[in-house]
Amino acid sequence: MTANIETKDLTRTYETYMKAQGLLKSIEGLWARKTELKIAVHPTTLRIDKGQIVGLVGSNGAGKTTLLKLLSGLIHPSSGSAQVLGYEPTSRKPEFLKKISILLGQKNQLWWDLPPADSYDLLARIYEIDRTKARERVRELSELLQCTQQLQTQLRRLSLGERMKMEIIGSLLHQPEVLFLDEPTIGLDIIAQTTIREFLAKYVHERNPTVILTSHYMDDISLLADRLLLMSQGRIVYDGSVKEFTGRQEARQTLSLKILNPPAHNTNIANQFTLEAGALAVKQDLPAHAIGDVLQALMQVSPIQEIKIEEVEFEDVIRSFMEQDARLRTPGRSPTT
Amino acid sequence: MLGCARLAALQQLEYRFNLIADTMIQPFIVGLVEITLWVAFFASTGRAELVGFSRESYLAYALWAAFISRVSTSWMYESMMIEDVESGNVNAVLVRPISFFEYYLGQLMGYKVLTTAISLMAPIAICLFLDLPVDMTRLPVALALVFYYLILVHLISMVIASLGFFFTRIHHLTVAKNITLWMLTGEFFPLDIAPEPLKSILIALPFSSAVFRPVGYMTGRVSLASIGEGFVSITIGIVIVGVVATYLWNAGRKRYSGTGA
C-alpha cells in the first residue's frame, strides 16, 4: 500500500521563557531571562497509508495538535523529517497545499465579516477551482450538512455548530487527499456533533481521503477511525486498531444497583470494593469476570432492588490506559511495579 | 491577489458607517486641521511666503499631504498582520496555497483603491472652495507613485510582523515606525524647507515618495523628473527591505510554534 504520510524521528521542541514571579524579578527579566526547552513531540516515526482514517488521542498537552501542525507544514520540526504525499510539508509548495486541508476546531479559518458564500468564492480563487464547480460543490456539501440556509449569513452571526459546518465545507472545497481534523466537534451540542460525525463518516467512505482526526469525543474516533494513535507526553504510546486497543485492556463493566437493606458497618464485597455502612446504592467499575462474585456477595448483604450493568465508555478505557502509562513513567518506579 | 483585493472591498462595504467615517469624515477633519495650523503659522509670523513658496501653496500642500499620507500608510493592515502572527491566526493563511505577503498586499491594495476613490472628494472640495493652487491633471501620476510606494510600505509591515515570531508582542514598534515616517515622508512639513544636507538626504530616501514627491508635484514644488527618481528610489527600497523581510519571515517561521490552536 502507498504511504501518504511518513515521518522519521520527527521531533519538535519549544524554547519557553520562564516568567519569574513578582515585580523585581520582572524588571530583572528585561535583561536576563531564563528559558527552558520543552519537548512537545519526541522522535516519532510513523507511516500512514493512503485512505487510512487515524484517530489521534491523548490528554491536553500530549502533542496531538503539534503533530498535526508538523504534518501540515504549519510549523517546522526541530529535527527529523516528514513526507506528506511525497512533499516536505514545511516547503509549502502550492501543489502540496492544494492537496491537503487542516481544520482547527478552535480557530476560524473563514472570514468573520463575510457570509460563507463569499468566503468560498475567495477560496475557489485561491485553490484555482472553477467558480461554477466550486458553487456546485458548496451546494452539495451544504445540503449534506443541512446548512444551505446559512450560506448567505455573515459568519459572525452564526452559531458555533453552524460555523463549524461552514468551516468543514471550506476545508473540503478543494477535495483534499489528506485531511487533518483537529477537534472538529469540540464545544458543539449533541445534535450538531451527530450531524458532523455522520457527515464525516459518509464523506470519508465515499471520497477515501487519508485522515488524521483528533478529538476529545471518543464517539468521533470509534465511529470514524480504523487506526488509533494514543499520545502521551509527546510520545505515541499505542498504535493499532481501535478494536485491538479495547481488547488489550482488561474487559470492565460498570455495575449500578440499589439495595433494600443498607449494611450496619463497612462491608468488603468479594475483595473488589467496600460497601459503606448505610449505603443504599452502588456504582462501581469492575473487571467483567468479577461481576458474578460481586452480585453473590451483595445478595448476602441485602436483597437487590434494581440492577444495571453497562460497558465501560471508550473514553474511560483510554483514561485508564493513560493513567497506567503515567504510573509506569513515574521516576523511581520500575515498569514492572 | 485580485480575490484578496475583492475581499478587502467586501469587508469594508460590510460596515457602512465605519466606511463613511474612514473615507469622508476623517479626511475632511484632517484636512481642516492641517490648513488651520498653516493659517495660524502664517498669521502669527506675518509672512506671505516661506522659502520661496506662497501661503496658498503651503495650504494646498498641507491639505493634500494630509490626504495622500492616509493613502500611503498601512497601520490598519500592519496591525492585522501583527495580530495574526501573535495570535496564530496566520495558520489560516499558511495552510493555503497563497503567501502571507500576497494575501495582505491584495487586501491592502483593494482597501486603498476603494477608500481613495471615495475620500478624494474631500480634498477636491476643499481645494475648490479655497481656490488653492493645485494641478489636478497631475493627480493620476502622483497616485501611481503612492500606490507603488505601498509595496514598500507593505514590505516594512512584513518585517515588523515577522518580528512577532521572535518577540511575541511588538505593537508599539508600529507606532514608533509611524512617527518616524511622519517626518521622513514630508507629511509633517515639506522636505524642501529642511536645511542642507538633511534636505537632500530626506528627499533621496524612498519615503519622500509617500507624501513629499507626489504632493510637491501636484502643488508645483517638484518636477516630473522627481517623480521618476521617486520610482527608482522606491525600487531600491523594495529590493533592500524585501531581502530583510524574506530573511526574517523564513527565520521566524522556523521558530513559530503555531500559537493558540
PDB file of N, CA, C and O in Angstrom, chain A residues 275-312:
ATOM      1  N   LEU A 275     -18.383  -1.709  50.672  1.00  0.00           N
ATOM      2  CA  LEU A 275     -19.714  -1.110  50.717  1.00  0.00           C
ATOM      3  C   LEU A 275     -19.832  -0.405  52.068  1.00  0.00           C
ATOM      4  O   LEU A 275     -19.710  -1.025  53.122  1.00  0.00           O
ATOM      5  N   GLU A 276     -20.023   0.921  51.990  1.00  0.00           N
ATOM      6  CA  GLU A 276     -20.015   1.697  53.232  1.00  0.00           C
ATOM      7  C   GLU A 276     -21.286   1.476  54.042  1.00  0.00           C
ATOM      8  O   GLU A 276     -22.352   1.195  53.481  1.00  0.00           O
ATOM      9  N   ALA A 277     -21.138   1.628  55.343  1.00  0.00           N
ATOM     10  CA  ALA A 277     -22.292   1.465  56.250  1.00  0.00           C
ATOM     11  C   ALA A 277     -23.392   2.441  55.859  1.00  0.00           C
ATOM     12  O   ALA A 277     -23.134   3.608  55.596  1.00  0.00           O
ATOM     13  N   GLY A 278     -24.601   1.972  55.771  1.00  0.00           N
ATOM     14  CA  GLY A 278     -25.751   2.835  55.463  1.00  0.00           C
ATOM     15  C   GLY A 278     -25.993   3.069  53.988  1.00  0.00           C
ATOM     16  O   GLY A 278     -26.985   3.704  53.608  1.00  0.00           O
ATOM     17  N   ALA A 279     -25.092   2.567  53.101  1.00  0.00           N
ATOM     18  CA  ALA A 279     -25.249   2.833  51.670  1.00  0.00           C
ATOM     19  C   ALA A 279     -26.430   2.068  51.092  1.00  0.00           C
ATOM     20  O   ALA A 279     -26.638   0.895  51.401  1.00  0.00           O
ATOM     21  N   LEU A 280     -27.221   2.764  50.271  1.00  0.00           N
ATOM     22  CA  LEU A 280     -28.375   2.123  49.621  1.00  0.00           C
ATOM     23  C   LEU A 280     -28.140   1.915  48.119  1.00  0.00           C
ATOM     24  O   LEU A 280     -28.890   1.202  47.459  1.00  0.00           O
ATOM     25  N   ALA A 281     -27.112   2.600  47.608  1.00  0.00           N
ATOM     26  CA  ALA A 281     -26.838   2.480  46.166  1.00  0.00           C
ATOM     27  C   ALA A 281     -25.353   2.237  45.931  1.00  0.00           C
ATOM     28  O   ALA A 281     -24.506   2.668  46.724  1.00  0.00           O
ATOM     29  N   VAL A 282     -25.045   1.563  44.842  1.00  0.00           N
ATOM     30  CA  VAL A 282     -23.665   1.242  44.488  1.00  0.00           C
ATOM     31  C   VAL A 282     -23.469   1.535  43.010  1.00  0.00           C
ATOM     32  O   VAL A 282     -24.329   1.218  42.196  1.00  0.00           O
ATOM     33  N   LYS A 283     -22.338   2.192  42.677  1.00  0.00           N
ATOM     34  CA  LYS A 283     -21.956   2.326  41.261  1.00  0.00           C
ATOM     35  C   LYS A 283     -20.462   2.089  41.194  1.00  0.00           C
ATOM     36  O   LYS A 283     -19.681   2.836  41.781  1.00  0.00           O
ATOM     37  N   GLN A 284     -20.038   1.043  40.494  1.00  0.00           N
ATOM     38  CA  GLN A 284     -18.645   0.625  40.558  1.00  0.00           C
ATOM     39  C   GLN A 284     -18.191   0.062  39.211  1.00  0.00           C
ATOM     40  O   GLN A 284     -18.911  -0.714  38.589  1.00  0.00           O
ATOM     41  N   ASP A 285     -17.000   0.520  38.751  1.00  0.00           N
ATOM     42  CA  ASP A 285     -16.372  -0.115  37.578  1.00  0.00           C
ATOM     43  C   ASP A 285     -15.649  -1.367  38.063  1.00  0.00           C
ATOM     44  O   ASP A 285     -14.827  -1.269  38.985  1.00  0.00           O
ATOM     45  N   LEU A 286     -15.917  -2.489  37.423  1.00  0.00           N
ATOM     46  CA  LEU A 286     -15.344  -3.753  37.907  1.00  0.00           C
ATOM     47  C   LEU A 286     -14.835  -4.592  36.740  1.00  0.00           C
ATOM     48  O   LEU A 286     -15.335  -4.453  35.617  1.00  0.00           O
ATOM     49  N   PRO A 287     -13.846  -5.466  37.000  1.00  0.00           N
ATOM     50  CA  PRO A 287     -13.476  -6.415  35.945  1.00  0.00           C
ATOM     51  C   PRO A 287     -14.697  -7.269  35.616  1.00  0.00           C
ATOM     52  O   PRO A 287     -15.429  -7.689  36.529  1.00  0.00           O
ATOM     53  N   ALA A 288     -14.923  -7.524  34.327  1.00  0.00           N
ATOM     54  CA  ALA A 288     -16.136  -8.245  33.913  1.00  0.00           C
ATOM     55  C   ALA A 288     -16.242  -9.602  34.611  1.00  0.00           C
ATOM     56  O   ALA A 288     -17.329 -10.021  35.018  1.00  0.00           O
ATOM     57  N   HIS A 289     -15.081 -10.265  34.841  1.00  0.00           N
ATOM     58  CA  HIS A 289     -15.128 -11.611  35.433  1.00  0.00           C
ATOM     59  C   HIS A 289     -15.547 -11.599  36.908  1.00  0.00           C
ATOM     60  O   HIS A 289     -15.934 -12.620  37.461  1.00  0.00           O
ATOM     61  N   ALA A 290     -15.463 -10.398  37.529  1.00  0.00           N
ATOM     62  CA  ALA A 290     -15.768 -10.340  38.964  1.00  0.00           C
ATOM     63  C   ALA A 290     -17.225 -10.002  39.245  1.00  0.00           C
ATOM     64  O   ALA A 290     -17.668 -10.059  40.402  1.00  0.00           O
ATOM     65  N   ILE A 291     -17.984  -9.664  38.207  1.00  0.00           N
ATOM     66  CA  ILE A 291     -19.365  -9.208  38.402  1.00  0.00           C
ATOM     67  C   ILE A 291     -20.205 -10.268  39.145  1.00  0.00           C
ATOM     68  O   ILE A 291     -20.951  -9.969  40.078  1.00  0.00           O
ATOM     69  N   GLY A 292     -20.054 -11.535  38.746  1.00  0.00           N
ATOM     70  CA  GLY A 292     -20.831 -12.626  39.354  1.00  0.00           C
ATOM     71  C   GLY A 292     -20.565 -12.722  40.853  1.00  0.00           C
ATOM     72  O   GLY A 292     -21.502 -12.768  41.666  1.00  0.00           O
ATOM     73  N   ASP A 293     -19.276 -12.750  41.229  1.00  0.00           N
ATOM     74  CA  ASP A 293     -18.899 -12.857  42.648  1.00  0.00           C
ATOM     75  C   ASP A 293     -19.444 -11.674  43.440  1.00  0.00           C
ATOM     76  O   ASP A 293     -19.919 -11.824  44.570  1.00  0.00           O
ATOM     77  N   VAL A 294     -19.362 -10.476  42.810  1.00  0.00           N
ATOM     78  CA  VAL A 294     -19.815  -9.263  43.497  1.00  0.00           C
ATOM     79  C   VAL A 294     -21.320  -9.344  43.756  1.00  0.00           C
ATOM     80  O   VAL A 294     -21.800  -9.055  44.866  1.00  0.00           O
ATOM     81  N   LEU A 295     -22.066  -9.776  42.763  1.00  0.00           N
ATOM     82  CA  LEU A 295     -23.524  -9.867  42.924  1.00  0.00           C
ATOM     83  C   LEU A 295     -23.886 -10.864  44.023  1.00  0.00           C
ATOM     84  O   LEU A 295     -24.758 -10.613  44.861  1.00  0.00           O
ATOM     85  N   GLN A 296     -23.171 -11.982  44.005  1.00  0.00           N
ATOM     86  CA  GLN A 296     -23.423 -13.015  45.008  1.00  0.00           C
ATOM     87  C   GLN A 296     -23.150 -12.476  46.425  1.00  0.00           C
ATOM     88  O   GLN A 296     -23.950 -12.645  47.342  1.00  0.00           O
ATOM     89  N   ALA A 297     -22.026 -11.758  46.560  1.00  0.00           N
ATOM     90  CA  ALA A 297     -21.659 -11.196  47.866  1.00  0.00           C
ATOM     91  C   ALA A 297     -22.671 -10.155  48.309  1.00  0.00           C
ATOM     92  O   ALA A 297     -23.031 -10.064  49.483  1.00  0.00           O
ATOM     93  N   LEU A 298     -23.139  -9.353  47.357  1.00  0.00           N
ATOM     94  CA  LEU A 298     -24.095  -8.300  47.694  1.00  0.00           C
ATOM     95  C   LEU A 298     -25.434  -8.880  48.139  1.00  0.00           C
ATOM     96  O   LEU A 298     -26.086  -8.369  49.054  1.00  0.00           O
ATOM     97  N   MET A 299     -25.823  -9.987  47.507  1.00  0.00           N
ATOM     98  CA  MET A 299     -27.113 -10.600  47.846  1.00  0.00           C
ATOM     99  C   MET A 299     -27.108 -11.166  49.261  1.00  0.00           C
ATOM    100  O   MET A 299     -28.148 -11.290  49.884  1.00  0.00           O
ATOM    101  N   GLN A 300     -25.884 -11.477  49.745  1.00  0.00           N
ATOM    102  CA  GLN A 300     -25.797 -11.958  51.129  1.00  0.00           C
ATOM    103  C   GLN A 300     -25.964 -10.802  52.120  1.00  0.00           C
ATOM    104  O   GLN A 300     -26.326 -10.979  53.264  1.00  0.00           O
ATOM    105  N   VAL A 301     -25.682  -9.576  51.639  1.00  0.00           N
ATOM    106  CA  VAL A 301     -25.825  -8.387  52.498  1.00  0.00           C
ATOM    107  C   VAL A 301     -27.279  -7.938  52.532  1.00  0.00           C
ATOM    108  O   VAL A 301     -27.842  -7.632  53.583  1.00  0.00           O
ATOM    109  N   SER A 302     -27.895  -7.902  51.345  1.00  0.00           N
ATOM    110  CA  SER A 302     -29.254  -7.362  51.261  1.00  0.00           C
ATOM    111  C   SER A 302     -29.925  -7.828  49.965  1.00  0.00           C
ATOM    112  O   SER A 302     -29.235  -8.077  48.974  1.00  0.00           O
ATOM    113  N   PRO A 303     -31.247  -7.892  49.957  1.00  0.00           N
ATOM    114  CA  PRO A 303     -31.943  -8.140  48.679  1.00  0.00           C
ATOM    115  C   PRO A 303     -31.674  -6.958  47.726  1.00  0.00           C
ATOM    116  O   PRO A 303     -31.550  -5.819  48.177  1.00  0.00           O
ATOM    117  N   ILE A 304     -31.569  -7.238  46.433  1.00  0.00           N
ATOM    118  CA  ILE A 304     -31.277  -6.185  45.451  1.00  0.00           C
ATOM    119  C   ILE A 304     -32.588  -5.696  44.839  1.00  0.00           C
ATOM    120  O   ILE A 304     -33.426  -6.486  44.402  1.00  0.00           O
ATOM    121  N   GLN A 305     -32.729  -4.356  44.810  1.00  0.00           N
ATOM    122  CA  GLN A 305     -33.976  -3.778  44.319  1.00  0.00           C
ATOM    123  C   GLN A 305     -33.896  -3.492  42.814  1.00  0.00           C
ATOM    124  O   GLN A 305     -34.843  -3.686  42.070  1.00  0.00           O
ATOM    125  N   GLU A 306     -32.742  -3.005  42.367  1.00  0.00           N
ATOM    126  CA  GLU A 306     -32.598  -2.562  40.971  1.00  0.00           C
ATOM    127  C   GLU A 306     -31.160  -2.841  40.542  1.00  0.00           C
ATOM    128  O   GLU A 306     -30.235  -2.649  41.335  1.00  0.00           O
ATOM    129  N   ILE A 307     -30.959  -3.248  39.295  1.00  0.00           N
ATOM    130  CA  ILE A 307     -29.594  -3.579  38.864  1.00  0.00           C
ATOM    131  C   ILE A 307     -29.376  -3.161  37.396  1.00  0.00           C
ATOM    132  O   ILE A 307     -30.280  -3.280  36.573  1.00  0.00           O
ATOM    133  N   LYS A 308     -28.187  -2.625  37.106  1.00  0.00           N
ATOM    134  CA  LYS A 308     -27.846  -2.228  35.725  1.00  0.00           C
ATOM    135  C   LYS A 308     -26.368  -2.521  35.496  1.00  0.00           C
ATOM    136  O   LYS A 308     -25.513  -2.140  36.309  1.00  0.00           O
ATOM    137  N   ILE A 309     -26.061  -3.218  34.400  1.00  0.00           N
ATOM    138  CA  ILE A 309     -24.650  -3.483  34.060  1.00  0.00           C
ATOM    139  C   ILE A 309     -24.380  -2.891  32.681  1.00  0.00           C
ATOM    140  O   ILE A 309     -25.078  -3.180  31.718  1.00  0.00           O
ATOM    141  N   GLU A 310     -23.362  -1.999  32.603  1.00  0.00           N
ATOM    142  CA  GLU A 310     -23.061  -1.315  31.329  1.00  0.00           C
ATOM    143  C   GLU A 310     -21.605  -1.546  30.947  1.00  0.00           C
ATOM    144  O   GLU A 310     -20.757  -1.742  31.814  1.00  0.00           O
ATOM    145  N   GLU A 311     -21.353  -1.426  29.604  1.00  0.00           N
ATOM    146  CA  GLU A 311     -19.969  -1.463  29.123  1.00  0.00           C
ATOM    147  C   GLU A 311     -19.293  -0.162  29.567  1.00  0.00           C
ATOM    148  O   GLU A 311     -19.922   0.898  29.551  1.00  0.00           O
ATOM    149  N   VAL A 312     -18.022  -0.253  29.930  1.00  0.00           N
ATOM    150  CA  VAL A 312     -17.288   0.966  30.295  1.00  0.00           C
ATOM    151  C   VAL A 312     -17.062   1.788  29.029  1.00  0.00           C
ATOM    152  O   VAL A 312     -16.797   1.253  27.960  1.00  0.00           O
TER     153      VAL A 312
END
